[in-house]
mmCIF file of C-alpha atoms in Angstrom:
data_model
loop_
_atom_site.group_PDB
_atom_site.id
_atom_site.type_symbol
_atom_site.label_atom_id
_atom_site.label_comp_id
_atom_site.label_asym_id
_atom_site.label_seq_id
_atom_site.Cartn_x
_atom_site.Cartn_y
_atom_site.Cartn_z
ATOM 1 C CA MET A 1 -0.154 -0.044 -0.191
ATOM 2 C CA LEU A 2 1.223 3.988 -0.940
ATOM 3 C CA SER A 3 1.524 5.955 1.860
ATOM 4 C CA LYS A 4 0.180 9.423 1.233
ATOM 5 C CA ASN A 5 3.860 10.866 1.423
ATOM 6 C CA GLU A 6 4.776 8.726 -1.187
ATOM 7 C CA VAL A 7 1.792 9.558 -3.437
ATOM 8 C CA LYS A 8 2.289 13.283 -3.013
ATOM 9 C CA TYR A 9 6.248 12.970 -3.774
ATOM 10 C CA ILE A 10 5.447 11.245 -7.000
ATOM 11 C CA GLN A 11 2.828 13.985 -7.568
ATOM 12 C CA SER A 12 5.254 16.629 -7.137
ATOM 13 C CA LEU A 13 7.581 15.522 -10.033
ATOM 14 C CA PHE A 14 5.284 16.413 -12.667
ATOM 15 C CA HIS A 15 5.536 19.720 -11.516
ATOM 16 C CA LYS A 16 8.119 21.994 -13.151
ATOM 17 C CA LYS A 17 9.677 23.675 -10.016
ATOM 18 C CA THR A 18 10.092 20.263 -8.356
ATOM 19 C CA LEU A 19 11.398 18.565 -11.111
ATOM 20 C CA SER A 20 13.919 21.065 -11.747
ATOM 21 C CA ALA A 21 15.326 20.876 -8.124
ATOM 22 C CA SER A 22 15.423 17.178 -7.821
ATOM 23 C CA ASP A 23 17.886 14.444 -8.839
ATOM 24 C CA VAL A 24 15.192 12.385 -10.114
ATOM 25 C CA PHE A 25 12.181 11.880 -12.854
ATOM 26 C CA VAL A 26 9.201 10.333 -13.589
ATOM 27 C CA ALA A 27 8.957 7.418 -16.767
ATOM 28 C CA GLU A 28 5.612 5.597 -17.181
ATOM 29 C CA GLY A 29 4.681 2.901 -19.421
ATOM 30 C CA VAL A 30 5.713 -1.043 -20.266
ATOM 31 C CA LYS A 31 7.815 -0.021 -23.111
ATOM 32 C CA ILE A 32 9.821 3.116 -21.645
ATOM 33 C CA VAL A 33 10.409 1.259 -18.486
ATOM 34 C CA GLU A 34 11.461 -1.773 -20.572
ATOM 35 C CA GLU A 35 13.986 0.108 -22.152
ATOM 36 C CA LEU A 36 15.238 2.027 -19.341
ATOM 37 C CA LEU A 37 15.666 -1.601 -17.781
ATOM 38 C CA HIS A 38 18.094 -2.112 -20.490
ATOM 39 C CA SER A 39 19.817 1.292 -20.374
ATOM 40 C CA ASN A 40 22.491 2.611 -18.145
ATOM 41 C CA PHE A 41 20.007 4.642 -16.450
ATOM 42 C CA GLU A 42 19.773 4.140 -12.460
ATOM 43 C CA ILE A 43 16.215 3.319 -11.440
ATOM 44 C CA VAL A 44 15.369 4.062 -7.956
ATOM 45 C CA LYS A 45 12.262 2.701 -7.816
ATOM 46 C CA ILE A 46 9.479 0.626 -9.774
ATOM 47 C CA TYR A 47 5.634 1.006 -8.814
ATOM 48 C CA ALA A 48 3.659 -1.506 -10.781
ATOM 49 C CA LEU A 49 0.518 -3.968 -11.369
ATOM 50 C CA ALA A 50 0.917 -7.454 -9.792
ATOM 51 C CA GLU A 51 1.031 -8.613 -13.767
ATOM 52 C CA TRP A 52 3.923 -6.557 -14.509
ATOM 53 C CA ILE A 53 5.832 -7.788 -11.376
ATOM 54 C CA GLU A 54 5.202 -11.800 -12.191
ATOM 55 C CA ASN A 55 7.192 -10.876 -15.470
ATOM 56 C CA HIS A 56 9.601 -9.098 -13.822
ATOM 57 C CA LYS A 57 10.261 -11.111 -10.914
ATOM 58 C CA ALA A 58 14.258 -10.664 -10.764
ATOM 59 C CA LYS A 59 14.076 -6.686 -10.613
ATOM 60 C CA LYS A 60 15.084 -5.007 -7.530
ATOM 61 C CA ASN A 61 13.256 -1.954 -5.999
ATOM 62 C CA GLN A 62 9.851 -2.917 -7.000
ATOM 63 C CA HIS A 63 6.604 -1.937 -5.070
ATOM 64 C CA GLU A 64 3.336 -3.641 -5.973
ATOM 65 C CA VAL A 65 0.376 -1.258 -6.550
ATOM 66 C CA THR A 66 -3.374 -1.407 -7.144
ATOM 67 C CA GLU A 67 -4.891 0.313 -10.433
ATOM 68 C CA ASP A 68 -6.338 2.677 -8.340
ATOM 69 C CA GLU A 69 -3.149 3.597 -6.688
ATOM 70 C CA LEU A 70 -1.303 3.479 -10.021
ATOM 71 C CA LYS A 71 -4.008 6.104 -11.262
ATOM 72 C CA LYS A 72 -3.206 8.520 -8.302
ATOM 73 C CA ILE A 73 0.556 8.419 -8.967
ATOM 74 C CA SER A 74 0.376 8.896 -12.742
ATOM 75 C CA ASN A 75 0.229 11.388 -15.010
ATOM 76 C CA LEU A 76 -1.723 9.844 -18.072
ATOM 77 C CA LYS A 77 -5.314 9.321 -18.268
ATOM 78 C CA THR A 78 -5.006 5.474 -18.690
ATOM 79 C CA PRO A 79 -1.670 4.504 -16.868
ATOM 80 C CA ASN A 80 -0.082 1.322 -18.348
ATOM 81 C CA GLN A 81 1.057 -0.841 -15.810
ATOM 82 C CA VAL A 82 4.087 0.579 -14.601
ATOM 83 C CA ILE A 83 5.757 3.905 -13.447
ATOM 84 C CA ALA A 84 9.552 4.229 -12.530
ATOM 85 C CA ILE A 85 11.510 6.779 -10.583
ATOM 86 C CA VAL A 86 14.642 7.274 -12.238
ATOM 87 C CA LYS A 87 17.813 9.291 -12.137
ATOM 88 C CA LYS A 88 18.904 12.042 -14.148
ATOM 89 C CA ARG A 89 21.485 11.350 -16.720
ATOM 90 C CA ILE A 90 24.208 14.088 -16.668
ATOM 91 C CA TYR A 91 24.392 15.234 -20.303
ATOM 92 C CA ARG A 92 27.562 16.352 -21.723
ATOM 93 C CA LYS A 93 28.688 18.662 -24.170
ATOM 94 C CA PRO A 94 29.461 17.049 -27.577
ATOM 95 C CA GLU A 95 33.049 16.898 -28.207
ATOM 96 C CA ASP A 96 33.220 16.469 -31.747
ATOM 97 C CA LEU A 97 30.594 17.216 -34.191
ATOM 98 C CA LYS A 98 32.370 16.411 -37.486
ATOM 99 C CA ASN A 99 30.728 13.936 -39.839
ATOM 100 C CA THR A 100 27.681 13.921 -38.242
ATOM 101 C CA VAL A 101 24.431 15.569 -38.445
ATOM 102 C CA SER A 102 23.336 17.348 -34.905
ATOM 103 C CA LEU A 103 20.317 19.298 -33.640
ATOM 104 C CA VAL A 104 20.203 22.594 -32.391
ATOM 105 C CA LEU A 105 16.950 23.544 -31.115
ATOM 106 C CA ASP A 106 15.992 26.949 -30.397
ATOM 107 C CA GLY A 107 12.884 27.577 -27.540
ATOM 108 C CA ILE A 108 10.865 24.345 -28.593
ATOM 109 C CA GLN A 109 8.087 25.072 -25.673
ATOM 110 C CA ASP A 110 5.566 22.393 -26.217
ATOM 111 C CA PRO A 111 6.793 18.817 -24.600
ATOM 112 C CA GLY A 112 4.947 17.117 -27.176
ATOM 113 C CA ASN A 113 6.797 18.552 -29.901
ATOM 114 C CA PHE A 114 10.119 18.026 -27.885
ATOM 115 C CA GLY A 115 9.808 14.596 -27.513
ATOM 116 C CA THR A 116 8.633 13.964 -31.060
ATOM 117 C CA ILE A 117 11.767 15.548 -32.231
ATOM 118 C CA ILE A 118 14.051 13.457 -29.990
ATOM 119 C CA ARG A 119 12.088 10.225 -31.231
ATOM 120 C CA THR A 120 12.825 11.829 -35.161
ATOM 121 C CA ALA A 121 16.176 12.279 -34.114
ATOM 122 C CA ASP A 122 16.686 8.867 -32.894
ATOM 123 C CA TRP A 123 15.290 7.676 -36.218
ATOM 124 C CA PHE A 124 17.486 8.873 -38.218
ATOM 125 C CA GLY A 125 20.458 8.199 -36.196
ATOM 126 C CA ILE A 126 21.073 11.547 -34.749
ATOM 127 C CA THR A 127 22.846 11.242 -31.373
ATOM 128 C CA ASN A 128 23.402 15.075 -30.580
ATOM 129 C CA ILE A 129 20.758 17.586 -29.659
ATOM 130 C CA ILE A 130 22.115 20.880 -28.412
ATOM 131 C CA ALA A 131 19.084 22.778 -26.640
ATOM 132 C CA GLY A 132 18.542 26.503 -25.874
ATOM 133 C CA THR A 133 17.841 27.280 -22.345
ATOM 134 C CA ASP A 134 14.580 28.210 -22.882
ATOM 135 C CA THR A 135 13.658 24.755 -24.386
ATOM 136 C CA VAL A 136 11.653 22.767 -22.147
ATOM 137 C CA ASP A 137 13.207 20.236 -19.791
ATOM 138 C CA VAL A 138 13.930 16.931 -21.216
ATOM 139 C CA TYR A 139 12.610 15.324 -18.031
ATOM 140 C CA ASN A 140 9.128 16.568 -18.373
ATOM 141 C CA SER A 141 7.133 13.877 -18.067
ATOM 142 C CA LYS A 142 5.139 14.679 -21.428
ATOM 143 C CA VAL A 143 8.667 14.870 -23.248
ATOM 144 C CA ILE A 144 10.029 11.757 -21.810
ATOM 145 C CA GLN A 145 6.197 9.964 -22.836
ATOM 146 C CA SER A 146 6.747 11.156 -26.499
ATOM 147 C CA THR A 147 10.194 9.879 -26.829
ATOM 148 C CA MET A 148 8.986 6.291 -26.513
ATOM 149 C CA GLY A 149 12.369 5.641 -25.153
ATOM 150 C CA SER A 150 14.447 7.602 -27.435
ATOM 151 C CA PHE A 151 15.764 10.022 -24.964
ATOM 152 C CA ILE A 152 17.762 7.193 -23.666
ATOM 153 C CA ARG A 153 19.821 6.983 -27.055
ATOM 154 C CA THR A 154 20.013 11.070 -27.532
ATOM 155 C CA ASN A 155 22.435 13.043 -25.563
ATOM 156 C CA ILE A 156 20.619 16.357 -25.267
ATOM 157 C CA PHE A 157 22.783 19.030 -23.947
ATOM 158 C CA TYR A 158 21.869 22.636 -22.783
ATOM 159 C CA THR A 159 23.543 25.789 -23.375
ATOM 160 C CA ASP A 160 23.621 29.335 -24.595
ATOM 161 C CA LEU A 161 22.877 29.217 -28.327
ATOM 162 C CA LYS A 162 24.381 32.270 -29.461
ATOM 163 C CA LYS A 163 27.867 31.006 -28.017
ATOM 164 C CA PHE A 164 27.439 27.453 -29.037
ATOM 165 C CA LEU A 165 27.113 28.649 -33.007
ATOM 166 C CA GLN A 166 29.585 31.456 -32.735
ATOM 167 C CA GLN A 167 31.805 28.643 -32.098
ATOM 168 C CA ALA A 168 30.702 26.029 -34.636
ATOM 169 C CA THR A 169 33.266 24.646 -36.820
ATOM 170 C CA VAL A 170 30.710 22.656 -38.970
ATOM 171 C CA PRO A 171 28.177 24.165 -41.528
ATOM 172 C CA VAL A 172 24.768 25.644 -39.911
ATOM 173 C CA TYR A 173 21.651 25.095 -41.674
ATOM 174 C CA GLY A 174 18.570 26.845 -40.529
ATOM 175 C CA ALA A 175 14.810 26.074 -40.899
ATOM 176 C CA LEU A 176 13.129 29.355 -42.442
ATOM 177 C CA LEU A 177 10.481 30.668 -44.375
ATOM 178 C CA GLU A 178 12.719 32.106 -46.946
ATOM 179 C CA GLY A 179 15.296 29.674 -48.108
ATOM 180 C CA LYS A 180 16.510 27.319 -50.524
ATOM 181 C CA ASN A 181 13.971 24.346 -51.038
ATOM 182 C CA VAL A 182 14.907 21.689 -48.745
ATOM 183 C CA THR A 183 14.446 19.111 -51.637
ATOM 184 C CA GLU A 184 17.664 20.532 -53.880
ATOM 185 C CA ALA A 185 19.765 21.189 -50.652
ATOM 186 C CA GLU A 186 23.117 19.264 -51.154
ATOM 187 C CA LYS A 187 23.180 16.150 -48.555
ATOM 188 C CA ILE A 188 26.416 16.490 -46.462
ATOM 189 C CA LYS A 189 27.539 14.365 -43.480
ATOM 190 C CA GLU A 190 28.562 17.094 -41.069
ATOM 191 C CA LYS A 191 25.884 19.762 -40.278
ATOM 192 C CA LEU A 192 23.847 21.326 -37.385
ATOM 193 C CA LEU A 193 20.280 22.234 -38.379
ATOM 194 C CA VAL A 194 18.758 24.623 -36.030
ATOM 195 C CA ILE A 195 15.131 24.556 -35.562
ATOM 196 C CA GLY A 196 12.958 27.460 -34.093
ATOM 197 C CA ASN A 197 10.428 28.212 -31.604
ATOM 198 C CA GLU A 198 6.978 26.829 -32.784
ATOM 199 C CA SER A 199 5.260 30.137 -33.379
ATOM 200 C CA LYS A 200 8.331 32.911 -33.544
ATOM 201 C CA GLY A 201 10.921 30.755 -35.422
ATOM 202 C CA ILE A 202 14.440 31.125 -35.184
ATOM 203 C CA SER A 203 15.539 34.110 -32.416
ATOM 204 C CA LYS A 204 16.711 37.038 -34.607
ATOM 205 C CA ASN A 205 20.023 37.105 -32.553
ATOM 206 C CA LEU A 206 20.670 33.359 -33.964
ATOM 207 C CA LEU A 207 20.506 34.326 -37.704
ATOM 208 C CA PRO A 208 23.434 35.958 -38.339
ATOM 209 C CA PHE A 209 25.086 32.315 -37.620
ATOM 210 C CA ILE A 210 22.557 30.612 -40.086
ATOM 211 C CA GLN A 211 24.885 29.819 -43.350
ATOM 212 C CA HIS A 212 22.408 27.929 -45.233
ATOM 213 C CA ALA A 213 18.837 28.975 -45.208
ATOM 214 C CA ILE A 214 16.436 26.120 -46.084
ATOM 215 C CA THR A 215 12.612 25.956 -46.357
ATOM 216 C CA ILE A 216 9.857 23.190 -47.429
ATOM 217 C CA PRO A 217 8.026 24.451 -50.307
ATOM 218 C CA ARG A 218 4.246 25.075 -49.456
ATOM 219 C CA LYS A 219 1.365 24.211 -51.766
ATOM 220 C CA GLY A 220 -1.454 24.776 -49.490
ATOM 221 C CA LYS A 221 -2.643 28.126 -47.480
ATOM 222 C CA THR A 222 -1.416 26.875 -43.747
ATOM 223 C CA GLU A 223 0.962 29.641 -42.379
ATOM 224 C CA SER A 224 3.143 27.115 -40.869
ATOM 225 C CA LEU A 225 3.972 23.661 -40.053
ATOM 226 C CA ASN A 226 4.087 21.779 -36.691
ATOM 227 C CA ALA A 227 8.261 22.220 -35.657
ATOM 228 C CA ALA A 228 8.268 18.065 -34.917
ATOM 229 C CA VAL A 229 6.665 17.588 -38.243
ATOM 230 C CA ALA A 230 8.771 19.998 -39.680
ATOM 231 C CA THR A 231 12.157 18.367 -38.665
ATOM 232 C CA GLY A 232 11.132 15.378 -39.809
ATOM 233 C CA ILE A 233 10.684 16.330 -43.512
ATOM 234 C CA ILE A 234 13.881 18.186 -43.372
ATOM 235 C CA LEU A 235 15.706 15.428 -41.841
ATOM 236 C CA SER A 236 14.531 12.877 -44.571
ATOM 237 C CA HIS A 237 16.256 15.287 -47.086
ATOM 238 C CA LEU A 238 19.410 16.334 -45.410
ATOM 239 C CA VAL A 239 20.380 12.950 -43.758
ATOM 240 C CA THR A 240 22.623 10.981 -46.062
#
């Protein structure tokens, strides 16, 4: 049986202030927890239904909960068997970006967008994501959920993007409304791809560092594309 303090503590990790100050985060669902169990992330504790525990008897730090208890500590409308409290990983600045494609995210605010971008990056074999300090926290539970486990295989490093791009030694591409048609862009093996904020685009102070402006040609009447969708389309054309 879960104590009131445990419930209160786990629920608090879904709030930005508590999450930022904590060294742990929450991961939910069978798929994500399964991937974490086979990763180098340290799992502090697992709360799971009897069915899940029955299939994972060898795992440590398990606590059996009822469906009602799982609902109390879940951030999902329909909890999926298991919740894990996990130690945060210390992401490090990429030492060498040569011969790789890396993403630079400028002010991505929507957790779902960010999580989908991480998942998309993983699909295309991109391991480094450099995020501005105004991008949503990777350990936000909605971000983690949207990645479907891809955050495990991706290095997400937060930094001052202006300083970072000033020091860039590989070509810098940027997704802009006015730019070269991405379908005609040359595929090269090393580059930084800057994706801007969902509504404002790339910040003005970063525009001077964009060496190659690219765009997705529009045929309809909508004003803009979802940031995660745009990222996927661009990567499908730029990644060799």
